[in-house]
CSV table of C-alpha atoms and ligand atoms in Angstrom, one decimal:
chain,number,residue,atom,x,y,z
U,262,UNK,CA,0.2,0.2,-0.2
U,263,UNK,CA,1.8,3.1,-1.2
U,264,UNK,CA,-0.7,5.8,-0.5
U,265,UNK,CA,-0.8,6.0,3.2
U,266,UNK,CA,-1.4,8.6,6.2
U,267,UNK,CA,1.1,9.5,8.8
U,268,UNK,CA,-0.7,8.7,12.1
U,269,UNK,CA,-3.1,5.9,11.4
U,270,UNK,CA,-1.0,4.4,8.6
U,271,UNK,CA,-3.8,3.5,6.4
U,272,UNK,CA,-5.2,5.0,3.4
U,273,UNK,CA,-8.1,7.1,2.9
U,274,UNK,CA,-10.2,6.6,-0.4
U,275,UNK,CA,-13.5,5.9,0.3
U,276,UNK,CA,-13.5,7.9,3.5
U,277,UNK,CA,-16.5,9.7,4.4
U,278,UNK,CA,-14.4,12.6,5.4
U,279,UNK,CA,-13.4,12.9,1.8
U,280,UNK,CA,-15.3,15.5,-0.5
U,281,UNK,CA,-16.3,13.8,-4.2
U,282,UNK,CA,-13.6,13.2,-6.8
U,283,UNK,CA,-10.6,13.9,-4.2
U,284,UNK,CA,-7.9,11.9,-3.1
U,285,UNK,CA,-5.8,12.3,0.3
U,286,UNK,CA,-2.1,13.5,-0.1
U,287,UNK,CA,-1.1,12.2,2.6
U,288,UNK,CA,1.8,14.2,4.4
U,289,UNK,CA,2.3,16.1,1.2
U,290,UNK,CA,1.5,20.0,0.6
U,291,UNK,CA,1.3,21.0,-2.9
U,292,UNK,CA,1.6,24.8,-3.5
U,293,UNK,CA,-0.1,26.2,-6.2
U,294,UNK,CA,0.8,30.0,-6.8
U,295,UNK,CA,-0.1,32.2,-9.5
U,296,UNK,CA,2.2,34.6,-8.9
U,297,UNK,CA,6.2,34.4,-7.4
U,298,UNK,CA,6.5,33.8,-3.9
U,299,UNK,CA,6.4,37.4,-2.2
U,300,UNK,CA,9.0,38.6,0.5
U,301,UNK,CA,6.7,39.8,2.9
U,302,UNK,CA,8.0,40.4,6.2
U,303,UNK,CA,5.6,40.7,9.1
U,304,UNK,CA,6.5,44.4,9.3
U,305,UNK,CA,5.2,44.5,5.7
U,306,UNK,CA,2.3,42.9,6.5
U,307,UNK,CA,-1.5,44.6,6.9
U,308,UNK,CA,-4.7,43.3,6.6
U,309,UNK,CA,-7.6,45.9,6.0
U,310,UNK,CA,-11.4,45.9,5.8
U,311,UNK,CA,-13.4,48.5,3.7
U,312,UNK,CA,-16.5,48.5,1.4
U,313,UNK,CA,-19.6,48.6,3.1
U,314,UNK,CA,-18.6,48.4,6.7
U,315,UNK,CA,-19.3,51.3,9.0
U,316,UNK,CA,-15.8,51.7,10.4
U,317,UNK,CA,-13.3,50.5,7.4
U,318,UNK,CA,-9.8,49.7,9.4
U,319,UNK,CA,-6.2,48.4,8.3
U,320,UNK,CA,-4.5,46.0,11.6
U,321,UNK,CA,-0.8,45.9,10.9
U,322,UNK,CA,0.9,42.7,12.1
U,323,UNK,CA,0.6,43.5,16.0
U,324,UNK,CA,-2.6,44.6,16.1
U,325,UNK,CA,-4.2,41.5,14.4
U,326,UNK,CA,-2.0,39.5,17.0
U,327,UNK,CA,-3.9,41.5,20.0
U,328,UNK,CA,-7.1,39.6,19.0
U,329,UNK,CA,-8.1,36.7,20.7
U,330,UNK,CA,-6.2,34.1,18.6
U,331,UNK,CA,-8.4,31.0,17.3
U,332,UNK,CA,-7.6,27.8,15.9
U,333,UNK,CA,-8.8,25.4,12.5
U,334,UNK,CA,-8.0,21.9,13.2
U,335,UNK,CA,-9.2,20.2,10.5
U,336,UNK,CA,-9.2,19.0,6.7
U,337,UNK,CA,-8.7,21.3,3.3
U,338,UNK,CA,-9.4,20.5,-0.6
U,339,UNK,CA,-7.9,21.6,-3.3
U,340,UNK,CA,-10.1,21.9,-6.6
U,341,UNK,CA,-6.9,20.3,-8.1
U,342,UNK,CA,-8.6,16.7,-6.1
U,343,UNK,CA,-5.8,16.3,-3.2
U,344,UNK,CA,-7.3,17.2,0.1
U,345,UNK,CA,-5.6,17.1,3.4
U,346,UNK,CA,-6.8,15.6,6.7
U,347,UNK,CA,-6.1,17.3,10.0
U,348,UNK,CA,-4.1,20.0,9.5
U,349,UNK,CA,-3.9,22.4,12.4
U,350,UNK,CA,-3.8,26.7,11.4
U,351,UNK,CA,-3.5,29.1,14.3
U,352,UNK,CA,-4.7,32.7,13.9
U,353,UNK,CA,-7.8,34.9,14.2
U,354,UNK,CA,-11.2,34.4,13.3
U,355,UNK,CA,-13.0,36.6,11.1
U,356,UNK,CA,-15.7,37.5,13.3
U,357,UNK,CA,-13.2,39.3,15.3
U,358,UNK,CA,-12.1,41.3,12.5
U,359,UNK,CA,-15.5,42.0,10.6
U,360,UNK,CA,-16.9,42.4,14.3
U,361,UNK,CA,-14.7,45.5,14.4
U,362,UNK,CA,-15.7,47.1,11.3
U,363,UNK,CA,-19.3,46.1,11.6
U,364,UNK,CA,-20.9,45.2,8.1
U,365,UNK,CA,-23.4,47.5,6.4
U,366,UNK,CA,-26.9,45.1,6.0
U,367,UNK,CA,-26.6,45.9,2.2
U,368,UNK,CA,-23.1,43.7,2.7
U,369,UNK,CA,-23.7,40.5,0.9
U,370,UNK,CA,-20.7,39.6,-0.7
U,371,UNK,CA,-16.6,40.4,-0.3
U,372,UNK,CA,-13.8,40.3,-2.6
U,373,UNK,CA,-10.4,38.9,-0.7
U,374,UNK,CA,-7.1,40.4,-2.4
U,375,UNK,CA,-3.4,39.6,-1.4
U,376,UNK,CA,-0.4,41.7,-1.1
U,377,UNK,CA,0.4,40.2,-4.3
U,378,UNK,CA,-2.9,41.5,-6.2
U,379,UNK,CA,-4.4,37.5,-6.4
U,380,UNK,CA,-8.1,37.9,-5.7
U,381,UNK,CA,-11.1,35.4,-5.3
U,382,UNK,CA,-14.8,36.5,-4.1
U,383,UNK,CA,-16.8,34.9,-1.4
U,384,UNK,CA,-20.1,35.0,0.1
U,385,UNK,CA,-20.2,37.0,3.4
U,386,UNK,CA,-21.9,34.1,4.8
U,387,UNK,CA,-18.8,32.1,4.1
U,388,UNK,CA,-17.0,34.4,6.6
U,389,UNK,CA,-18.9,34.6,9.4
U,390,UNK,CA,-19.7,32.4,11.9
U,391,UNK,CA,-16.5,30.8,12.9
U,392,UNK,CA,-16.0,29.3,9.6
U,393,UNK,CA,-12.9,31.4,8.6
U,394,UNK,CA,-9.4,32.6,9.6
U,395,UNK,CA,-7.0,34.9,8.9
U,396,UNK,CA,-3.8,32.6,9.8
U,397,UNK,CA,-0.8,33.0,10.4
U,398,UNK,CA,0.9,29.5,11.7
U,399,UNK,CA,0.7,26.2,10.3
U,400,UNK,CA,1.4,23.2,12.8
U,401,UNK,CA,2.7,25.9,15.3
U,402,UNK,CA,5.0,26.8,13.0
U,403,UNK,CA,4.7,30.0,11.3
U,404,UNK,CA,3.5,29.8,7.8
U,405,UNK,CA,5.9,29.3,5.4
U,406,UNK,CA,6.0,32.0,2.5
U,407,UNK,CA,5.3,29.8,-0.2
U,408,UNK,CA,1.9,28.8,2.0
U,409,UNK,CA,0.8,31.9,2.4
U,410,UNK,CA,3.0,33.4,5.1
U,411,UNK,CA,3.1,35.3,6.9
U,412,UNK,CA,-0.3,35.4,6.7
U,413,UNK,CA,-3.3,33.8,4.3
U,414,UNK,CA,-7.1,34.1,4.6
U,415,UNK,CA,-8.5,30.5,5.9
U,416,UNK,CA,-12.0,29.2,4.3
U,417,UNK,CA,-11.8,25.3,4.8
U,418,UNK,CA,-15.5,24.5,3.9
U,419,UNK,CA,-14.7,26.0,0.5
U,420,UNK,CA,-12.1,24.9,-1.9
U,421,UNK,CA,-8.9,26.1,-1.3
U,422,UNK,CA,-8.1,28.5,-4.0
U,423,UNK,CA,-11.0,30.5,-2.1
U,424,UNK,CA,-8.1,30.8,0.8
U,425,UNK,CA,-6.0,34.0,-0.3
U,426,UNK,CA,-2.3,34.1,0.2
U,427,UNK,CA,-0.5,37.0,1.8
U,428,UNK,CA,-3.8,37.9,2.6
U,429,UNK,CA,-4.2,41.8,2.4
U,430,UNK,CA,-7.6,42.9,2.8
U,431,UNK,CA,-11.6,42.2,2.3
U,432,UNK,CA,-13.7,44.7,0.3
U,433,UNK,CA,-17.3,44.2,1.2
U,434,UNK,CA,-19.8,44.6,-1.4
U,435,UNK,CA,-23.2,44.3,-2.5
U,436,UNK,CA,-22.9,42.3,-5.4
U,437,UNK,CA,-20.8,39.2,-6.3
U,438,UNK,CA,-17.8,40.3,-8.3
U,439,UNK,CA,-15.6,37.1,-10.0
U,440,UNK,CA,-12.2,36.9,-8.6
U,441,UNK,CA,-8.7,35.6,-10.5
U,442,UNK,CA,-10.2,32.0,-11.1
U,443,UNK,CA,-13.6,32.8,-10.8
U,444,UNK,CA,-13.1,35.1,-13.7
U,445,UNK,CA,-11.1,32.0,-15.5
U,446,UNK,CA,-14.0,29.6,-15.0
U,447,UNK,CA,-14.0,28.2,-11.3
U,448,UNK,CA,-16.9,28.3,-9.8
U,449,UNK,CA,-18.5,32.1,-7.8
U,450,UNK,CA,-18.7,29.8,-4.6
U,451,UNK,CA,-16.8,26.3,-4.8
U,452,UNK,CA,-18.5,24.1,-1.8
U,453,UNK,CA,-16.1,20.5,-2.3
U,454,UNK,CA,-19.2,18.6,-0.9
U,455,UNK,CA,-21.9,19.6,-4.2
U,456,UNK,CA,-18.0,19.4,-6.3
U,457,UNK,CA,-18.7,23.2,-7.1
U,458,UNK,CA,-15.1,23.1,-9.3
U,459,UNK,CA,-16.7,25.0,-12.5
U,460,UNK,CA,-19.4,27.6,-13.3
U,461,UNK,CA,-22.2,26.3,-13.8
U,462,UNK,CA,-21.4,23.1,-11.9
A,220,MTE,N1,-2.4,34.7,-3.2
A,220,MTE,C1,-2.8,33.4,-3.7
A,220,MTE,N2,-3.5,32.7,-2.8
A,220,MTE,C2,-3.3,31.8,-3.4
A,220,MTE,C3,-3.4,30.9,-4.5
A,220,MTE,C4,-2.7,31.5,-5.7
A,220,MTE,O1,-2.0,31.3,-6.5
A,220,MTE,N3,-1.8,33.1,-4.8
A,220,MTE,N4,-3.8,29.7,-4.8
A,220,MTE,C5,-4.9,28.9,-4.3
A,220,MTE,C6,-5.1,27.8,-4.8
A,220,MTE,S1,-5.8,27.5,-6.0
A,220,MTE,C7,-5.1,26.8,-3.8
A,220,MTE,S2,-5.3,25.1,-3.9
A,220,MTE,C8,-4.0,27.3,-2.5
A,220,MTE,C9,-2.7,26.8,-2.5
A,220,MTE,O2,-2.4,26.9,-1.2
A,220,MTE,P1,-0.7,26.1,-0.9
A,220,MTE,O3,0.0,26.5,-1.9
A,220,MTE,O4,-0.5,26.7,0.4
A,220,MTE,O5,-1.2,24.8,-0.4
A,220,MTE,O6,-3.8,28.3,-2.6
A,220,MTE,C10,-4.9,29.4,-3.1
A,220,MTE,N5,-4.8,31.1,-2.5
A,221,MO,MO1,-6.1,25.2,-5.8
């Protein structure tokens, strides 16, 4: 058996935790970047939320770290069909950031954008309720640059292209506005359990 998982040592193919059409990447963590990995230090990094909010705001690294820490332990699923089980990210819940800016009632969607210019769109409802994070650590270590360090968006219940690396901000909108992959044929929402890979799925 050559497909095994580190700590269980058993393959996961028909596992109920595996969305349709996905395979278990085991200990591998592929890097998928449309851009060159930026040389972004914590001092260079900032995170902003603006658009349809009462109090637009930018957080520095230290200001973001002053918010309550929140962790995700669970699975991630890339549209190219790899999934990883039981990963652990540490960071701050997006609820903490959104609570500070107070989204207006008309805000229904967000565009997340990276310090590199990458964009991806999400329904605001997918960013609230303890299901989305700004992640700073992976497995207890600082997030590596190739995986989005010093900070990435993490929305693990959607395909991983929604989890923008080198996250710079969110703009809240009253409509859906396709991001980089979504303009190139990928699905507006990207729910792996419904196999929403491409627009029309
Ligand atoms: N800024 C940025 N974020 C990005 C991407 C990218 O190309 N640029 N790729 C997305 C895709 S398609 C996936 S699967 C994951 C890959 O994250 P990883 O390289 O840490 O595995 O990041 C997502 N976030
Ligand atoms: Mo992906």
